[in-house]
Amino acid sequence: MITQLPTPGFSFELLATLGHARAGILHTPRGAIETPVFMPVGTAGTVKAMTADELRAPPIDAKIILGNTYHLYLRPGLEVMELAGGLHRFAAWDRPILTDSGGFQVFSLSGINQKDDDGVTFQSHIDGSKHRLTPEVSMNIQRVLGSDIAMCFDECPPGDADQAIHDRALARTTAWAKRCRESPRATGQALFGIVQGGVDTGKRLAHAEAITSLDFDGHALGGLAVGEDIAETYRILDEVAHQLPADKPRYLMGVGTPADLERGIAAGIDMFDCVMPTRNARNGYLFSSSEPHRPSAALPAGGKPRPSSGRVNIANAANRTDLGPIDRACPCWTCATHSRAYLRHLYVAKEILYARLATLHNLTFYARHVRAIRDRILADGRRV
Ligand SMILES: [Zn+2]
């Protein structure tokens, strides 16, 4: 079943469902994205330590990556982006890019921020300079970046914020979504709306109704895994994700562990992003199916085995003399070529090659993890 999305050149093809889980293809002018998909995060125009070729090549074979409006606006800035002709040309990445709106970073990273109904004034975390982001400014930055999927500018309150703050954020996010929708976009640039509402199911569903009525190309759940208990995150996922329109892609922003991804897919999510595989890699944490793990019960039993989510702390003394790979089942170059002992040595000696080898492995793990779940939905699910 193929649905044309509002932006020309974009369509969403649903192939199979297994419970609420879905396997599909998001077609874009820059290529097809098989869903569920994990999108590596390229905050500052680079997925840290990886070249574009490494991301494109199997086994990572990333079909889409993220760019970050807040970071790219502050550095290198719009003048450079305009001169370069957008982020694709600047970063030599010819596949789709999704840009976030900058909202999350303004609220979480920047210095003093003053919110009002029109937008947010904030201080750069780099040099303290003052800037203002409004829905129109965010959309203009994303237009210049030329991303394939832009995100609406939203207000994401902390998980423990009180109800009055949540209610005001919801009203603003809806008003801002309408303003984003009216703003000029780059040719072939889709726009996703963001559903907020914290861990209150009623507020989430009411906000989902407001946002989905605006006819975006896709819908995101924002403001999850921002400090609340993970059980609350899962409850909201279970209660809300499958209620978002079935004929458009659903995106869970900024989440999470391999188990979180499996849980999100089971709840009906199609797209994920998170800095976890890249950041954990640099900090010495490597995912491995060779490690003991607890299998997730998120999807119905049966089907092919998949990479699990055991974790190796490469700094552990036990790895000093371990000449085996990080993950015996992993097809990545790091695992085919190097031992845990070598990686531990590079990590302890602070050699820059460590970050490259570790990131290559963790991104491979995430890509295989999500593809294995997708294969299982296709094999065991109901064809649509
Ligand atoms: Zn590997």
mmCIF file of C-alpha atoms and ligand atoms in Angstrom:
data_model
loop_
_atom_site.group_PDB
_atom_site.id
_atom_site.type_symbol
_atom_site.label_atom_id
_atom_site.label_comp_id
_atom_site.label_asym_id
_atom_site.label_seq_id
_atom_site.Cartn_x
_atom_site.Cartn_y
_atom_site.Cartn_z
ATOM 1 C CA MET A 1 0.000 0.000 0.000
ATOM 2 C CA ILE A 2 1.583 3.271 -1.142
ATOM 3 C CA THR A 3 0.450 6.675 0.133
ATOM 4 C CA GLN A 4 1.525 9.857 -1.611
ATOM 5 C CA LEU A 5 2.664 12.318 1.031
ATOM 6 C CA PRO A 6 1.794 16.032 0.776
ATOM 7 C CA THR A 7 5.260 17.071 -0.485
ATOM 8 C CA PRO A 8 5.811 16.094 -4.157
ATOM 9 C CA GLY A 9 8.303 13.251 -4.595
ATOM 10 C CA PHE A 10 7.599 11.726 -1.173
ATOM 11 C CA SER A 11 5.522 8.597 -0.565
ATOM 12 C CA PHE A 12 5.248 6.002 2.160
ATOM 13 C CA GLU A 13 4.926 2.348 1.231
ATOM 14 C CA LEU A 14 3.682 -0.019 3.915
ATOM 15 C CA LEU A 15 4.802 -3.616 3.235
ATOM 16 C CA ALA A 16 3.929 -5.658 6.320
ATOM 17 C CA THR A 17 2.721 -5.387 9.906
ATOM 18 C CA LEU A 18 3.383 -7.587 12.952
ATOM 19 C CA GLY A 19 1.213 -6.419 15.822
ATOM 20 C CA HIS A 20 1.753 -2.660 15.760
ATOM 21 C CA ALA A 21 5.222 -3.092 14.202
ATOM 22 C CA ARG A 22 5.538 -2.089 10.546
ATOM 23 C CA ALA A 23 7.996 -2.648 7.703
ATOM 24 C CA GLY A 24 7.868 -0.169 4.868
ATOM 25 C CA ILE A 25 9.749 2.154 2.523
ATOM 26 C CA LEU A 26 9.854 5.930 2.693
ATOM 27 C CA HIS A 27 10.417 7.093 -0.884
ATOM 28 C CA THR A 28 12.169 10.459 -1.260
ATOM 29 C CA PRO A 29 13.588 12.347 -4.261
ATOM 30 C CA ARG A 30 17.088 11.401 -3.016
ATOM 31 C CA GLY A 31 16.359 7.703 -2.630
ATOM 32 C CA ALA A 32 14.356 5.068 -0.806
ATOM 33 C CA ILE A 33 14.650 4.543 2.941
ATOM 34 C CA GLU A 34 13.667 1.108 4.198
ATOM 35 C CA THR A 35 11.811 1.359 7.501
ATOM 36 C CA PRO A 36 12.150 0.769 10.398
ATOM 37 C CA VAL A 37 15.384 2.734 10.074
ATOM 38 C CA PHE A 38 18.055 3.992 12.426
ATOM 39 C CA MET A 39 19.466 7.362 11.328
ATOM 40 C CA PRO A 40 23.079 8.071 12.410
ATOM 41 C CA VAL A 41 23.416 11.539 13.926
ATOM 42 C CA GLY A 42 25.675 14.023 12.131
ATOM 43 C CA THR A 43 25.242 16.915 14.540
ATOM 44 C CA ALA A 44 27.730 19.339 13.038
ATOM 45 C CA GLY A 45 27.634 18.112 9.440
ATOM 46 C CA THR A 46 29.612 14.979 10.263
ATOM 47 C CA VAL A 47 28.728 11.640 11.802
ATOM 48 C CA LYS A 48 31.711 11.866 14.114
ATOM 49 C CA ALA A 49 34.794 9.925 12.940
ATOM 50 C CA MET A 50 33.117 8.492 9.800
ATOM 51 C CA THR A 51 33.573 9.518 6.161
ATOM 52 C CA ALA A 52 30.532 9.744 3.900
ATOM 53 C CA ASP A 53 31.872 6.721 1.974
ATOM 54 C CA GLU A 54 32.096 4.634 5.138
ATOM 55 C CA LEU A 55 28.498 5.504 6.036
ATOM 56 C CA ARG A 56 27.263 4.658 2.520
ATOM 57 C CA ALA A 57 29.143 1.375 2.234
ATOM 58 C CA PRO A 58 27.800 -1.899 3.613
ATOM 59 C CA PRO A 59 27.491 -3.024 6.338
ATOM 60 C CA ILE A 60 26.371 0.391 7.661
ATOM 61 C CA ASP A 61 24.794 1.474 4.359
ATOM 62 C CA ALA A 62 23.023 4.440 5.989
ATOM 63 C CA LYS A 63 20.123 5.561 3.806
ATOM 64 C CA ILE A 64 19.592 8.792 5.765
ATOM 65 C CA ILE A 65 21.547 10.779 8.355
ATOM 66 C CA LEU A 66 20.707 13.672 10.656
ATOM 67 C CA GLY A 67 21.999 17.234 10.642
ATOM 68 C CA ASN A 68 21.449 19.762 13.395
ATOM 69 C CA THR A 69 19.994 23.203 12.798
ATOM 70 C CA TYR A 70 21.216 24.767 16.040
ATOM 71 C CA HIS A 71 24.819 23.607 15.619
ATOM 72 C CA LEU A 72 25.130 24.345 11.892
ATOM 73 C CA TYR A 73 23.529 27.781 12.295
ATOM 74 C CA LEU A 74 26.076 28.745 14.981
ATOM 75 C CA ARG A 75 28.998 27.127 13.156
ATOM 76 C CA PRO A 76 29.890 27.394 10.272
ATOM 77 C CA GLY A 77 26.812 29.619 9.846
ATOM 78 C CA LEU A 78 24.353 30.312 7.067
ATOM 79 C CA GLU A 79 26.723 32.355 4.904
ATOM 80 C CA VAL A 80 29.010 29.344 4.433
ATOM 81 C CA MET A 81 26.025 27.023 3.953
ATOM 82 C CA GLU A 82 24.611 29.278 1.252
ATOM 83 C CA LEU A 83 27.989 29.512 -0.491
ATOM 84 C CA ALA A 84 28.373 25.728 -0.369
ATOM 85 C CA GLY A 85 24.895 25.225 -1.820
ATOM 86 C CA GLY A 86 23.500 23.385 1.199
ATOM 87 C CA LEU A 87 24.516 20.630 3.566
ATOM 88 C CA HIS A 88 24.548 17.790 1.005
ATOM 89 C CA ARG A 89 27.232 19.449 -1.080
ATOM 90 C CA PHE A 90 29.080 20.822 1.941
ATOM 91 C CA ALA A 91 29.374 17.364 3.546
ATOM 92 C CA ALA A 92 29.564 15.364 0.276
ATOM 93 C CA TRP A 93 26.507 13.330 1.272
ATOM 94 C CA ASP A 94 24.121 12.578 -1.597
ATOM 95 C CA ARG A 95 21.503 10.559 0.289
ATOM 96 C CA PRO A 96 18.647 12.006 2.358
ATOM 97 C CA ILE A 97 19.274 14.215 5.388
ATOM 98 C CA LEU A 98 16.812 14.995 8.163
ATOM 99 C CA THR A 99 17.389 18.203 10.107
ATOM 100 C CA ASP A 100 15.973 18.834 13.526
ATOM 101 C CA SER A 101 14.587 22.279 14.218
ATOM 102 C CA GLY A 102 17.092 23.448 16.823
ATOM 103 C CA GLY A 103 14.376 23.577 19.463
ATOM 104 C CA PHE A 104 15.733 20.776 21.600
ATOM 105 C CA GLN A 105 19.266 22.228 21.656
ATOM 106 C CA VAL A 106 18.084 25.771 22.409
ATOM 107 C CA PHE A 107 16.285 24.464 25.464
ATOM 108 C CA SER A 108 18.909 21.960 26.582
ATOM 109 C CA LEU A 109 22.339 23.275 25.493
ATOM 110 C CA SER A 110 22.313 27.031 25.226
ATOM 111 C CA GLY A 111 22.824 29.499 28.057
ATOM 112 C CA ILE A 112 20.094 31.788 29.297
ATOM 113 C CA ASN A 113 17.082 31.326 27.067
ATOM 114 C CA GLN A 114 14.054 33.582 27.174
ATOM 115 C CA LYS A 115 10.940 31.993 25.799
ATOM 116 C CA ASP A 116 7.900 33.857 24.623
ATOM 117 C CA ASP A 117 5.035 33.001 22.341
ATOM 118 C CA ASP A 118 6.989 34.171 19.282
ATOM 119 C CA GLY A 119 10.221 32.219 19.822
ATOM 120 C CA VAL A 120 13.333 31.851 21.972
ATOM 121 C CA THR A 121 16.280 34.169 22.595
ATOM 122 C CA PHE A 122 19.369 32.275 23.653
ATOM 123 C CA GLN A 123 23.105 32.467 24.150
ATOM 124 C CA SER A 124 25.429 30.379 22.016
ATOM 125 C CA HIS A 125 27.102 27.566 23.972
ATOM 126 C CA ILE A 126 30.220 28.313 21.891
ATOM 127 C CA ASP A 127 30.903 32.011 22.494
ATOM 128 C CA GLY A 128 27.987 33.350 24.510
ATOM 129 C CA SER A 129 26.683 35.474 21.601
ATOM 130 C CA LYS A 130 22.955 36.226 21.567
ATOM 131 C CA HIS A 131 20.611 34.745 18.959
ATOM 132 C CA ARG A 132 16.911 34.332 18.384
ATOM 133 C CA LEU A 133 15.112 31.307 16.989
ATOM 134 C CA THR A 134 11.502 31.513 15.879
ATOM 135 C CA PRO A 135 9.565 29.018 13.762
ATOM 136 C CA GLU A 136 10.311 31.160 10.686
ATOM 137 C CA VAL A 137 14.049 31.432 11.484
ATOM 138 C CA SER A 138 14.316 27.678 12.091
ATOM 139 C CA MET A 139 12.529 26.926 8.816
ATOM 140 C CA ASN A 140 14.766 29.372 6.942
ATOM 141 C CA ILE A 141 17.912 27.723 8.329
ATOM 142 C CA GLN A 142 16.571 24.295 7.327
ATOM 143 C CA ARG A 143 15.696 25.691 3.876
ATOM 144 C CA VAL A 144 19.287 26.883 3.410
ATOM 145 C CA LEU A 145 20.661 23.570 4.724
ATOM 146 C CA GLY A 146 18.453 21.943 2.090
ATOM 147 C CA SER A 147 17.571 18.886 4.158
ATOM 148 C CA ASP A 148 15.166 16.344 2.676
ATOM 149 C CA ILE A 149 13.072 16.251 5.839
ATOM 150 C CA ALA A 150 12.706 19.361 7.994
ATOM 151 C CA MET A 151 11.249 19.289 11.489
ATOM 152 C CA CYS A 152 8.845 21.790 13.029
ATOM 153 C CA PHE A 153 10.252 24.131 15.684
ATOM 154 C CA ASP A 154 8.833 22.972 19.013
ATOM 155 C CA GLU A 155 9.183 23.514 22.723
ATOM 156 C CA CYS A 156 10.407 20.476 24.597
ATOM 157 C CA PRO A 157 10.048 20.944 28.360
ATOM 158 C CA PRO A 158 12.078 18.745 30.755
ATOM 159 C CA GLY A 159 10.405 15.460 31.725
ATOM 160 C CA ASP A 160 9.851 16.631 35.311
ATOM 161 C CA ALA A 161 8.385 20.061 34.390
ATOM 162 C CA ASP A 162 5.047 20.875 36.037
ATOM 163 C CA GLN A 163 1.735 20.714 34.202
ATOM 164 C CA ALA A 164 1.401 24.465 33.615
ATOM 165 C CA ILE A 165 4.748 24.487 31.761
ATOM 166 C CA HIS A 166 3.710 21.432 29.736
ATOM 167 C CA ASP A 167 0.372 23.025 28.813
ATOM 168 C CA ARG A 168 2.030 26.260 27.665
ATOM 169 C CA ALA A 169 4.623 24.292 25.669
ATOM 170 C CA LEU A 170 1.853 22.317 23.960
ATOM 171 C CA ALA A 171 -0.055 25.448 22.951
ATOM 172 C CA ARG A 172 3.138 27.022 21.608
ATOM 173 C CA THR A 173 4.212 23.880 19.768
ATOM 174 C CA THR A 174 0.845 23.742 17.979
ATOM 175 C CA ALA A 175 0.944 27.446 17.059
ATOM 176 C CA TRP A 176 4.558 27.109 15.925
ATOM 177 C CA ALA A 177 3.724 24.024 13.838
ATOM 178 C CA LYS A 178 1.186 26.110 11.902
ATOM 179 C CA ARG A 179 3.778 28.854 11.364
ATOM 180 C CA CYS A 180 6.374 26.294 10.193
ATOM 181 C CA ARG A 181 3.857 24.911 7.738
ATOM 182 C CA GLU A 182 3.330 28.376 6.231
ATOM 183 C CA SER A 183 7.087 29.063 5.913
ATOM 184 C CA PRO A 184 8.960 28.690 2.604
ATOM 185 C CA ARG A 185 10.832 25.415 2.126
ATOM 186 C CA ALA A 186 13.541 24.154 -0.212
ATOM 187 C CA THR A 187 12.345 22.300 -3.315
ATOM 188 C CA GLY A 188 11.733 18.657 -2.424
ATOM 189 C CA GLN A 189 11.830 19.278 1.315
ATOM 190 C CA ALA A 190 9.259 17.415 3.404
ATOM 191 C CA LEU A 191 8.106 18.621 6.824
ATOM 192 C CA PHE A 192 7.298 16.512 9.897
ATOM 193 C CA GLY A 193 5.154 17.686 12.815
ATOM 194 C CA ILE A 194 6.151 16.942 16.412
ATOM 195 C CA VAL A 195 3.803 15.646 19.106
ATOM 196 C CA GLN A 196 4.670 16.660 22.671
ATOM 197 C CA GLY A 197 2.774 16.134 25.914
ATOM 198 C CA GLY A 198 5.244 14.550 28.332
ATOM 199 C CA VAL A 199 4.079 11.311 29.923
ATOM 200 C CA ASP A 200 0.386 12.248 30.069
ATOM 201 C CA THR A 201 -1.461 10.011 27.609
ATOM 202 C CA GLY A 202 -4.475 12.324 27.387
ATOM 203 C CA LYS A 203 -2.335 15.354 26.576
ATOM 204 C CA ARG A 204 -0.293 13.304 24.091
ATOM 205 C CA LEU A 205 -3.393 12.111 22.231
ATOM 206 C CA ALA A 206 -4.973 15.579 22.229
ATOM 207 C CA HIS A 207 -1.768 17.088 20.884
ATOM 208 C CA ALA A 208 -1.461 14.295 18.323
ATOM 209 C CA GLU A 209 -4.915 15.233 17.058
ATOM 210 C CA ALA A 210 -3.941 18.910 16.759
ATOM 211 C CA ILE A 211 -0.673 18.149 14.947
ATOM 212 C CA THR A 212 -1.929 15.390 12.630
ATOM 213 C CA SER A 213 -4.786 17.655 11.452
ATOM 214 C CA LEU A 214 -2.151 19.933 9.858
ATOM 215 C CA ASP A 215 -1.327 17.403 7.114
ATOM 216 C CA PHE A 216 2.420 17.031 7.574
ATOM 217 C CA ASP A 217 4.475 14.450 5.657
ATOM 218 C CA GLY A 218 5.182 12.516 8.842
ATOM 219 C CA HIS A 219 4.846 12.697 12.599
ATOM 220 C CA ALA A 220 7.376 12.581 15.394
ATOM 221 C CA LEU A 221 7.100 11.884 19.091
ATOM 222 C CA GLY A 222 9.339 14.438 20.830
ATOM 223 C CA GLY A 223 10.073 14.986 24.483
ATOM 224 C CA LEU A 224 10.546 11.324 25.391
ATOM 225 C CA ALA A 225 13.594 9.955 27.218
ATOM 226 C CA VAL A 226 14.278 13.447 28.560
ATOM 227 C CA GLY A 227 14.646 12.437 32.194
ATOM 228 C CA GLU A 228 11.448 10.507 32.892
ATOM 229 C CA ASP A 229 11.465 6.868 34.007
ATOM 230 C CA ILE A 230 11.991 4.522 31.032
ATOM 231 C CA ALA A 231 8.818 2.630 32.013
ATOM 232 C CA GLU A 232 6.891 5.879 31.433
ATOM 233 C CA THR A 233 8.552 6.293 28.028
ATOM 234 C CA TYR A 234 7.485 2.770 27.081
ATOM 235 C CA ARG A 235 3.940 3.318 28.361
ATOM 236 C CA ILE A 236 3.541 6.463 26.232
ATOM 237 C CA LEU A 237 5.018 4.637 23.234
ATOM 238 C CA ASP A 238 2.573 1.761 23.683
ATOM 239 C CA GLU A 239 -0.420 4.034 24.126
ATOM 240 C CA VAL A 240 0.313 6.719 21.533
ATOM 241 C CA ALA A 241 2.595 5.556 18.690
ATOM 242 C CA HIS A 242 0.083 3.273 16.955
ATOM 243 C CA GLN A 243 -2.565 6.001 17.111
ATOM 244 C CA LEU A 244 -0.557 8.300 14.845
ATOM 245 C CA PRO A 245 -1.776 8.094 11.212
ATOM 246 C CA ALA A 246 -0.829 4.678 9.795
ATOM 247 C CA ASP A 247 -0.259 5.953 6.255
ATOM 248 C CA LYS A 248 2.592 8.312 7.201
ATOM 249 C CA PRO A 249 6.006 7.652 8.764
ATOM 250 C CA ARG A 250 6.329 7.840 12.556
ATOM 251 C CA TYR A 251 9.570 9.038 14.103
ATOM 252 C CA LEU A 252 10.719 8.693 17.719
ATOM 253 C CA MET A 253 13.218 11.495 18.333
ATOM 254 C CA GLY A 254 16.499 10.921 20.180
ATOM 255 C CA VAL A 255 15.876 7.349 21.432
ATOM 256 C CA GLY A 256 17.732 5.120 22.338
ATOM 257 C CA THR A 257 19.342 1.782 23.296
ATOM 258 C CA PRO A 258 18.984 -1.262 21.008
ATOM 259 C CA ALA A 259 16.246 -2.526 23.366
ATOM 260 C CA ASP A 260 14.484 0.873 23.195
ATOM 261 C CA LEU A 261 14.511 0.658 19.395
ATOM 262 C CA GLU A 262 12.971 -2.801 19.442
ATOM 263 C CA ARG A 263 10.353 -1.583 21.897
ATOM 264 C CA GLY A 264 9.631 1.478 19.752
ATOM 265 C CA ILE A 265 9.284 -0.631 16.608
ATOM 266 C CA ALA A 266 6.883 -2.968 18.420
ATOM 267 C CA ALA A 267 4.814 0.109 19.360
ATOM 268 C CA GLY A 268 4.613 1.203 15.709
ATOM 269 C CA ILE A 269 7.573 3.580 15.228
ATOM 270 C CA ASP A 270 9.381 3.662 11.839
ATOM 271 C CA MET A 271 12.313 6.049 12.316
ATOM 272 C CA PHE A 272 14.875 6.570 15.085
ATOM 273 C CA ASP A 273 17.924 8.686 15.762
ATOM 274 C CA CYS A 274 20.272 8.756 18.714
ATOM 275 C CA VAL A 275 23.858 9.738 19.486
ATOM 276 C CA MET A 276 24.196 6.559 21.571
ATOM 277 C CA PRO A 277 26.099 4.319 19.090
ATOM 278 C CA THR A 278 28.562 7.056 18.105
ATOM 279 C CA ARG A 279 28.996 8.664 21.538
ATOM 280 C CA ASN A 280 29.193 5.331 23.372
ATOM 281 C CA ALA A 281 31.814 4.184 20.876
ATOM 282 C CA ARG A 282 34.060 7.130 21.655
ATOM 283 C CA ASN A 283 33.522 6.605 25.402
ATOM 284 C CA GLY A 284 34.629 2.973 25.273
ATOM 285 C CA TYR A 285 31.244 1.214 25.166
ATOM 286 C CA LEU A 286 30.805 -1.234 22.301
ATOM 287 C CA PHE A 287 27.675 -3.210 21.541
ATOM 288 C CA SER A 288 28.136 -6.929 21.038
ATOM 289 C CA SER A 289 25.991 -9.961 20.395
ATOM 290 C CA SER A 290 28.843 -12.071 21.827
ATOM 291 C CA GLU A 291 28.015 -10.763 25.305
ATOM 292 C CA PRO A 292 25.393 -12.208 27.652
ATOM 293 C CA HIS A 293 22.139 -10.358 27.296
ATOM 294 C CA ARG A 294 18.479 -10.464 28.163
ATOM 295 C CA PRO A 295 16.384 -10.898 25.017
ATOM 296 C CA SER A 296 13.672 -8.323 24.588
ATOM 297 C CA ALA A 297 10.085 -9.543 24.702
ATOM 298 C CA ALA A 298 8.871 -6.563 22.690
ATOM 299 C CA LEU A 299 8.090 -8.452 19.515
ATOM 300 C CA PRO A 300 6.169 -11.723 19.324
ATOM 301 C CA ALA A 301 8.472 -14.743 19.529
ATOM 302 C CA GLY A 302 9.688 -16.589 16.454
ATOM 303 C CA GLY A 303 11.558 -15.663 13.297
ATOM 304 C CA LYS A 304 15.241 -15.219 12.691
ATOM 305 C CA PRO A 305 17.688 -14.503 15.473
ATOM 306 C CA ARG A 306 18.932 -10.926 15.602
ATOM 307 C CA PRO A 307 21.952 -9.137 17.029
ATOM 308 C CA SER A 308 21.355 -8.641 20.724
ATOM 309 C CA SER A 309 22.415 -5.736 22.857
ATOM 310 C CA GLY A 310 25.161 -6.931 25.155
ATOM 311 C CA ARG A 311 27.731 -4.273 25.871
ATOM 312 C CA VAL A 312 31.538 -4.398 26.092
ATOM 313 C CA ASN A 313 33.405 -1.874 28.215
ATOM 314 C CA ILE A 314 36.613 -1.880 26.207
ATOM 315 C CA ALA A 315 38.654 -0.434 29.095
ATOM 316 C CA ASN A 316 38.018 -3.534 31.227
ATOM 317 C CA ALA A 317 41.223 -5.338 32.202
ATOM 318 C CA ALA A 318 39.795 -8.599 30.820
ATOM 319 C CA ASN A 319 40.131 -7.161 27.300
ATOM 320 C CA ARG A 320 43.869 -6.475 27.703
ATOM 321 C CA THR A 321 44.849 -9.931 26.485
ATOM 322 C CA ASP A 322 41.668 -10.893 24.571
ATOM 323 C CA LEU A 323 42.648 -11.479 20.962
ATOM 324 C CA GLY A 324 39.087 -12.206 19.859
ATOM 325 C CA PRO A 325 36.893 -9.626 18.119
ATOM 326 C CA ILE A 326 34.346 -7.356 19.807
ATOM 327 C CA ASP A 327 31.527 -9.359 18.263
ATOM 328 C CA ARG A 328 32.052 -12.703 16.549
ATOM 329 C CA ALA A 329 28.865 -12.259 14.522
ATOM 330 C CA CYS A 330 29.688 -8.750 13.273
ATOM 331 C CA PRO A 331 30.668 -8.286 9.598
ATOM 332 C CA CYS A 332 32.262 -4.852 10.126
ATOM 333 C CA TRP A 333 35.864 -4.160 9.191
ATOM 334 C CA THR A 334 36.828 -3.569 12.815
ATOM 335 C CA CYS A 335 35.627 -7.008 13.917
ATOM 336 C CA ALA A 336 37.046 -8.737 10.839
ATOM 337 C CA THR A 337 40.472 -7.189 11.380
ATOM 338 C CA HIS A 338 41.116 -6.246 14.997
ATOM 339 C CA SER A 339 41.030 -7.780 18.454
ATOM 340 C CA ARG A 340 39.579 -6.464 21.695
ATOM 341 C CA ALA A 341 43.151 -6.244 22.977
ATOM 342 C CA TYR A 342 44.168 -3.958 20.107
ATOM 343 C CA LEU A 343 41.074 -1.760 20.529
ATOM 344 C CA ARG A 344 41.650 -1.543 24.293
ATOM 345 C CA HIS A 345 45.266 -0.563 23.660
ATOM 346 C CA LEU A 346 44.193 2.206 21.229
ATOM 347 C CA TYR A 347 41.540 3.413 23.681
ATOM 348 C CA VAL A 348 43.883 3.516 26.673
ATOM 349 C CA ALA A 349 46.616 5.221 24.596
ATOM 350 C CA LYS A 350 44.032 7.733 23.339
ATOM 351 C CA GLU A 351 44.875 6.957 19.702
ATOM 352 C CA ILE A 352 42.448 8.636 17.269
ATOM 353 C CA LEU A 353 42.106 5.431 15.230
ATOM 354 C CA TYR A 354 40.176 3.992 18.189
ATOM 355 C CA ALA A 355 37.261 6.403 17.649
ATOM 356 C CA ARG A 356 37.016 5.437 13.979
ATOM 357 C CA LEU A 357 37.142 1.666 14.539
ATOM 358 C CA ALA A 358 34.734 1.805 17.476
ATOM 359 C CA THR A 359 32.221 4.035 15.683
ATOM 360 C CA LEU A 360 32.298 1.845 12.578
ATOM 361 C CA HIS A 361 31.451 -1.142 14.755
ATOM 362 C CA ASN A 362 28.664 0.464 16.821
ATOM 363 C CA LEU A 363 26.928 1.945 13.761
ATOM 364 C CA THR A 364 27.142 -1.479 12.101
ATOM 365 C CA PHE A 365 25.556 -3.027 15.183
ATOM 366 C CA TYR A 366 22.644 -0.572 15.142
ATOM 367 C CA ALA A 367 22.113 -0.934 11.381
ATOM 368 C CA ARG A 368 22.048 -4.751 11.632
ATOM 369 C CA HIS A 369 19.864 -4.692 14.730
ATOM 370 C CA VAL A 370 17.141 -2.655 13.032
ATOM 371 C CA ARG A 371 17.451 -4.533 9.707
ATOM 372 C CA ALA A 372 17.108 -7.871 11.502
ATOM 373 C CA ILE A 373 13.901 -6.662 13.176
ATOM 374 C CA ARG A 374 12.656 -5.413 9.776
ATOM 375 C CA ASP A 375 13.405 -8.825 8.203
ATOM 376 C CA ARG A 376 11.439 -10.472 10.987
ATOM 377 C CA ILE A 377 8.418 -8.229 10.432
ATOM 378 C CA LEU A 378 8.561 -9.061 6.716
ATOM 379 C CA ALA A 379 8.961 -12.798 7.378
ATOM 380 C CA ASP A 380 6.416 -13.236 10.177
ATOM 381 C CA GLY A 381 4.095 -10.291 9.647
ATOM 382 C CA ARG A 382 0.977 -9.792 7.616
ATOM 383 C CA ARG A 383 1.535 -8.391 4.106
ATOM 384 C CA VAL A 384 -0.315 -5.141 3.552
HETATM 385 ZN ZN ZN B 1 31.933 -5.014 14.331
#
